C-alpha cells in the first residue's frame, strides 16, 4: 500500500515539471499570452482597437515584414544573416516603379521585382561562400552597393506610380480579408513546408547546428548556403512587390529598417541568434507581436518615435528570455 502511494506521489510530482517544461519549450505560447494581454489593455483604453477595420489593418501592416521575417528564419536557423534586405527591397521597388511608368505589363514587372531580389540575395550567398567571410559582413557591404545602385537609377527622386499597381493592396478576399496578408501567409506556409518536410529543411538545421558535422555527414555546406540565400531572395522579392503596391511610390530607402525588424521578429519568435533550431510559427507570432505593439502605441497616442525604443527593448527582452529558457532546458 505504501509503495503504491509513493508511486502515485512520484507521478504527480514528475508531471508538474513536464507541464512547465512544455510551456517553456513552446515560446509561441508565451507570445500568445503577451499579444492577448496587450490587446486587452489597448482595447480597454481605446475600444476602437477591437473594431474589424483596425484588426485587419494590423494584419495588412505586418504582411511585408512577415515575408521578410520568413526568409530571415531560414537564414538565421542555418547560421547566416542578410542585413541588406532593406536595400534590396528599395532597389527592387525603384526598378519596378520605373518599368511600370514605362508601360510594362504589371505582372511581368512583379516577376522582375522578385528576380532582382533573388539575384541580390543569391549574390550575397555566393560572395560569403567564395571569400569564406561571415554573411553578416558581406551583406553589410552589399547594403551600400544596392542602395547606391538605387540612388543612381533614380537620381534620388521619388518614383510614383499613380495607383497603377495598387490592386494587390486594395483587394479584399471575401470582401474583407486583405490579399496582402493572405500572400504573407503563403510565405509562412512555404517556409514551414521546407523546414519540416524536405531534405533542404533538414540541411538548414544540420548546418545551423554544426557546419563541420554537416560537412562530415556528406552535406555540401557551400552549395546549400547559396540555396538558403536563394530562398530568402524569393520571399524578400515578394515583400518588395507588396510594399510597392501598398505605398504606390518608391525611394532607395523604401525598405530601410525592415532587416532589423525581421531579425528582431525571428529572435522574439524563439529562434536563437546562434541558429540550429526554431520554427516559422514563432516568427509569425513575433511579427504579430510587433504589429500589435505598433498599433497599440498609435491607438494610445504615444509618440511614434517611441515605437523604435519599444522594438529595441522588446528584442533585448526576447533575447534574455530565450537565453534563460535554453539554459533552463539544458540543465534538465
Coordinates of C-alpha atoms in Angstrom, one line a residue:
X1 CA 0.0 0.0 0.0
X2 CA 2.8 2.4 0.9
X3 CA 4.6 1.6 -2.3
X4 CA 1.6 2.4 -4.4
X5 CA 1.2 5.8 -2.6
X6 CA 4.8 6.6 -3.2
X7 CA 4.5 5.7 -6.9
X8 CA 1.4 8.0 -7.3
X9 CA 3.3 10.8 -5.5
X10 CA 6.2 10.5 -7.8
X11 CA 4.0 10.5 -10.9
X12 CA 2.2 13.7 -9.7
X13 CA 5.5 15.4 -8.9
X14 CA 7.0 14.4 -12.2
X15 CA 4.0 15.7 -14.1
X16 CA 4.5 19.2 -12.8
X17 CA 8.0 19.7 -14.2
X18 CA 6.9 18.2 -17.5
X19 CA 4.0 20.7 -17.7
X20 CA 6.3 23.7 -17.0
X21 CA 8.8 22.2 -19.5
X22 CA 6.2 22.1 -22.2
X23 CA 5.3 25.7 -21.6
X24 CA 8.9 26.9 -21.5
X25 CA 9.8 24.9 -24.6
X26 CA 7.0 26.5 -26.6
X27 CA 7.8 30.2 -26.7
X28 CA 4.9 30.7 -29.0
X29 CA 2.6 30.0 -26.0
X30 CA 4.2 32.9 -24.1
X31 CA 3.9 35.2 -27.2
X32 CA 0.2 34.4 -27.5
X33 CA -0.3 35.4 -23.8
X34 CA 1.6 38.7 -24.4
X35 CA -0.4 39.5 -27.5
X36 CA -3.6 38.8 -25.6
X37 CA -2.7 41.0 -22.6
X38 CA -1.5 43.9 -24.8
X39 CA -4.7 43.7 -26.8
X40 CA -6.9 43.7 -23.7
X41 CA -5.1 46.7 -22.3
X42 CA -5.3 48.7 -25.5
X43 CA -8.9 47.7 -26.1
X44 CA -9.8 49.0 -22.6
X45 CA -8.0 52.3 -23.2
X46 CA -9.4 52.7 -26.8
X47 CA -12.4 50.4 -27.6
X48 CA -11.8 51.1 -31.4
X49 CA -8.9 48.7 -31.2
X50 CA -11.3 45.7 -31.5
X51 CA -13.1 47.1 -34.5
X52 CA -12.9 44.8 -37.5
X53 CA -11.3 47.5 -39.7
X54 CA -8.4 48.0 -37.2
X55 CA -7.8 44.3 -36.7
X56 CA -7.5 43.8 -40.4
X57 CA -5.4 46.9 -40.6
X58 CA -2.9 45.2 -38.2
X59 CA -2.8 42.1 -40.5
X60 CA -2.2 44.3 -43.5
X61 CA 0.6 46.3 -41.8
X62 CA 2.6 43.1 -40.8
X63 CA 2.3 41.5 -44.3
X64 CA 5.6 42.9 -45.7
X65 CA 7.5 42.4 -42.5
X66 CA 6.1 38.8 -42.3
X67 CA 7.6 37.8 -45.7
X68 CA 11.0 39.3 -44.9
X69 CA 11.0 37.6 -41.5
X70 CA 10.0 34.3 -43.0
X71 CA 13.1 34.5 -45.2
X72 CA 15.2 35.6 -42.3
X73 CA 14.0 32.5 -40.4
X74 CA 15.7 30.2 -43.0
X75 CA 18.9 32.1 -42.8
X76 CA 19.2 32.5 -39.1
X77 CA 18.4 28.9 -38.4
X78 CA 21.1 28.0 -40.8
X79 CA 23.6 30.3 -39.0
X80 CA 23.5 33.1 -41.6
X81 CA 22.3 36.7 -41.8
X82 CA 21.3 39.1 -44.6
X83 CA 21.1 42.6 -43.4
X84 CA 20.9 44.0 -46.9
X85 CA 17.3 43.1 -47.5
X86 CA 16.1 46.6 -46.9
X87 CA 18.4 47.9 -49.6
X88 CA 17.3 45.1 -51.9
X89 CA 13.7 46.0 -51.4
X90 CA 14.4 49.6 -52.1
X91 CA 16.3 48.7 -55.3
X92 CA 13.6 46.3 -56.5
X93 CA 10.8 48.8 -55.8
X94 CA 12.6 51.5 -57.7
X95 CA 13.2 49.3 -60.7
X96 CA 9.6 48.2 -60.7
X97 CA 8.3 51.8 -60.5
X98 CA 10.4 52.8 -63.4
X99 CA 9.2 49.9 -65.5
X100 CA 5.6 50.5 -64.6
X101 CA 5.9 54.1 -65.7
X102 CA 7.4 53.0 -69.0
X103 CA 4.2 50.9 -69.6
X104 CA 5.5 47.4 -69.0
X105 CA 2.9 44.7 -68.0
X106 CA 2.3 44.8 -64.3
X107 CA 2.6 41.0 -63.9
X108 CA 5.9 41.0 -65.7
X109 CA 7.1 43.9 -63.5
X110 CA 6.2 41.9 -60.4
X111 CA 8.2 38.9 -61.7
X112 CA 11.2 41.2 -62.4
X113 CA 11.0 42.7 -59.0
X114 CA 11.2 39.3 -57.4
X115 CA 14.1 38.3 -59.6
X116 CA 16.0 41.4 -58.7
X117 CA 15.9 40.3 -55.0
X118 CA 16.6 36.7 -55.8
X119 CA 19.8 37.7 -57.7
X120 CA 20.9 40.1 -55.0
X121 CA 20.4 37.7 -52.2
X122 CA 22.0 34.8 -54.1
X123 CA 24.9 37.0 -54.8
X124 CA 25.3 37.6 -51.1
X125 CA 25.5 33.9 -50.5
X126 CA 27.9 33.3 -53.3
X127 CA 30.3 36.1 -52.0
X128 CA 30.1 34.8 -48.5
X129 CA 31.0 31.2 -49.6
X130 CA 33.6 32.3 -52.1
X131 CA 35.5 34.6 -49.7
X132 CA 34.7 32.4 -46.7
X133 CA 33.5 35.5 -44.9
X134 CA 30.6 35.7 -42.5
X135 CA 27.4 36.5 -44.3
X136 CA 26.8 39.4 -41.9
X137 CA 29.9 41.2 -43.1
X138 CA 29.1 40.5 -46.8
X139 CA 25.5 41.7 -46.6
X140 CA 26.6 44.8 -44.6
X141 CA 29.0 45.7 -47.5
X142 CA 26.3 44.9 -50.1
X143 CA 23.8 47.1 -48.4
X144 CA 25.8 50.1 -49.7
X145 CA 26.1 48.6 -53.1
X146 CA 22.3 48.0 -53.6
X147 CA 21.4 51.4 -52.1
X148 CA 23.9 53.1 -54.3
X149 CA 22.6 51.5 -57.5
X150 CA 19.0 52.5 -56.5
X151 CA 20.2 56.1 -56.0
X152 CA 22.0 56.1 -59.4
X153 CA 19.0 54.9 -61.4
X154 CA 16.5 57.2 -59.7
X155 CA 18.9 60.1 -59.0
X156 CA 17.4 60.3 -55.6
X157 CA 13.9 61.2 -56.9
X158 CA 10.8 59.5 -55.6
X159 CA 9.2 57.2 -58.2
X160 CA 5.5 57.5 -58.1
X161 CA 3.2 55.0 -60.0
X162 CA -0.1 56.8 -59.5
X163 CA -2.2 53.8 -58.4
X164 CA -1.1 51.6 -61.3
X165 CA 0.0 48.8 -59.0
X166 CA -2.4 49.1 -56.1
X167 CA -4.7 46.2 -56.9
X168 CA -2.8 43.9 -54.6
X169 CA -3.0 46.2 -51.6
X170 CA -6.7 47.2 -52.3
X171 CA -8.0 43.7 -52.9
X172 CA -10.1 42.1 -50.1
X173 CA -10.8 38.4 -50.3
X174 CA -14.4 37.6 -49.5
X175 CA -14.9 41.3 -49.2
X176 CA -13.0 41.8 -46.0
X177 CA -9.7 39.7 -45.8
X178 CA -6.6 41.6 -47.1
X179 CA -4.9 39.9 -50.0
X180 CA -1.6 41.3 -48.7
X181 CA -1.9 39.2 -45.5
X182 CA -3.0 36.1 -47.5
X183 CA 0.1 36.3 -49.6
X184 CA 2.2 36.7 -46.4
X185 CA 0.5 33.5 -45.0
X186 CA 1.5 31.7 -48.2
X187 CA 5.1 32.7 -47.4
X188 CA 4.9 31.3 -43.9
X189 CA 3.5 28.0 -45.2
X190 CA 6.2 27.8 -47.8
X191 CA 8.9 28.1 -45.2
X192 CA 7.1 25.7 -42.8
X193 CA 6.9 23.1 -45.5
X194 CA 10.6 23.5 -46.3
X195 CA 11.7 23.3 -42.7
X196 CA 9.5 20.4 -41.7
X197 CA 9.1 18.1 -44.8
X198 CA 12.1 18.5 -47.1
X199 CA 15.7 17.5 -47.2
X200 CA 16.5 21.2 -47.6
X201 CA 15.0 21.8 -44.2
X202 CA 17.0 19.1 -42.5
X203 CA 20.1 20.6 -44.0
X204 CA 19.2 24.0 -42.7
X205 CA 19.1 22.7 -39.2
X206 CA 22.2 20.5 -39.6
X207 CA 24.3 23.3 -40.9
X208 CA 23.0 25.7 -38.3
X209 CA 23.8 23.3 -35.5
X210 CA 27.3 22.4 -36.6
X211 CA 28.6 23.1 -40.1
X212 CA 31.6 20.9 -39.6
X213 CA 29.5 17.9 -38.6
X214 CA 27.2 18.6 -41.5
X215 CA 30.1 18.5 -43.9
X216 CA 31.4 15.3 -42.4
X217 CA 27.9 13.8 -42.9
X218 CA 28.2 14.5 -46.6
X219 CA 26.3 17.8 -46.9
X220 CA 27.7 20.4 -49.2
X221 CA 27.7 23.4 -46.9
X222 CA 28.7 26.0 -49.6
X223 CA 26.1 25.0 -52.1
X224 CA 23.3 24.7 -49.5
X225 CA 24.2 28.1 -48.1
X226 CA 23.8 29.6 -51.5
X227 CA 20.4 27.8 -51.8
X228 CA 19.3 29.3 -48.5
X229 CA 20.1 32.8 -49.7
X230 CA 18.2 32.0 -53.0
X231 CA 15.1 31.0 -51.0
X232 CA 15.4 34.2 -48.9
X233 CA 15.6 36.2 -52.1
X234 CA 12.2 34.8 -53.3
X235 CA 10.5 35.9 -50.1
X236 CA 12.2 39.3 -50.0
X237 CA 11.2 39.8 -53.6
X238 CA 7.5 39.1 -52.8
X239 CA 7.8 41.6 -50.0
X240 CA 9.1 44.3 -52.4
X241 CA 6.1 43.7 -54.7
X242 CA 3.7 44.1 -51.7
X243 CA 5.4 47.2 -50.3
X244 CA 5.3 49.0 -53.7
X245 CA 1.6 48.1 -54.1
X246 CA 0.9 49.4 -50.7
X247 CA 2.9 52.7 -50.9
X248 CA 2.3 53.5 -54.6
X249 CA 5.8 55.0 -54.8
X250 CA 9.4 54.0 -54.3
X251 CA 12.6 55.5 -53.0
X252 CA 16.0 53.9 -52.5
X253 CA 15.3 54.0 -48.8
X254 CA 11.8 52.3 -49.2
X255 CA 12.8 49.1 -47.2
X256 CA 15.1 50.8 -44.7
X257 CA 14.9 49.2 -41.3
X258 CA 13.0 46.1 -42.3
X259 CA 16.1 43.9 -42.0
X260 CA 16.5 44.7 -38.3
X261 CA 12.8 44.3 -37.5
X262 CA 12.7 41.0 -39.3
X263 CA 15.7 39.7 -37.3
X264 CA 14.0 41.0 -34.2
X265 CA 10.8 39.2 -35.0
X266 CA 12.7 35.9 -35.6
X267 CA 14.5 36.2 -32.3
X268 CA 11.3 37.2 -30.5
X269 CA 9.8 34.1 -32.0
X270 CA 12.3 31.8 -30.3
X271 CA 15.0 31.3 -32.9
X272 CA 18.3 31.6 -31.2
X273 CA 20.7 34.0 -32.8
X274 CA 23.3 31.2 -33.0
X275 CA 20.9 29.2 -35.2
X276 CA 20.3 25.4 -35.3
X277 CA 16.7 25.4 -34.1
X278 CA 13.4 27.3 -34.4
X279 CA 10.2 27.3 -36.4
X280 CA 8.3 29.8 -38.6
X281 CA 5.2 29.7 -36.2
X282 CA 7.3 31.5 -33.6
X283 CA 8.4 34.0 -36.3
X284 CA 4.8 34.7 -37.2
X285 CA 3.9 35.4 -33.6
X286 CA 7.0 37.6 -33.3
X287 CA 5.8 39.6 -36.3
X288 CA 2.3 39.7 -34.9
X289 CA 3.5 41.0 -31.5
X290 CA 5.5 43.8 -33.2
X291 CA 2.4 44.7 -35.2
X292 CA 0.2 44.7 -32.2
X293 CA 2.6 46.9 -30.2
X294 CA 2.9 49.4 -33.0
X295 CA -0.9 49.6 -33.4
X296 CA -1.4 49.8 -29.7
X297 CA 1.0 52.7 -29.3
X298 CA -0.8 54.5 -32.1
X299 CA -4.1 53.8 -30.5
X300 CA -2.9 55.2 -27.2
X301 CA -1.4 58.2 -29.0
X302 CA 2.1 57.5 -27.9
X303 CA 4.8 59.5 -29.7
X304 CA 5.7 57.4 -32.8
X305 CA 9.4 57.8 -32.1
X306 CA 9.0 55.7 -29.0
X307 CA 8.0 52.7 -31.2
X308 CA 11.6 52.2 -32.1
X309 CA 12.5 52.3 -28.4
X310 CA 9.8 49.7 -27.7
X311 CA 11.1 47.5 -30.5
X312 CA 14.6 47.6 -29.2
X313 CA 13.6 46.8 -25.6
X314 CA 11.3 44.0 -26.8
X315 CA 14.2 42.4 -28.7
X316 CA 16.5 42.7 -25.7
X317 CA 13.8 41.1 -23.5
X318 CA 13.2 38.3 -26.0
X319 CA 17.0 37.5 -26.2
X320 CA 17.1 37.4 -22.4
X321 CA 14.1 35.1 -22.2
X322 CA 15.5 32.9 -24.9
X323 CA 18.8 32.6 -23.1
X324 CA 17.2 31.8 -19.8
X325 CA 14.8 29.3 -21.5
X326 CA 17.6 27.3 -23.2
X327 CA 19.7 27.4 -20.1
X328 CA 16.9 26.1 -18.0
X329 CA 16.1 23.3 -20.6
X330 CA 19.8 22.4 -20.8
X331 CA 20.0 21.9 -17.1
X332 CA 17.1 19.4 -17.1

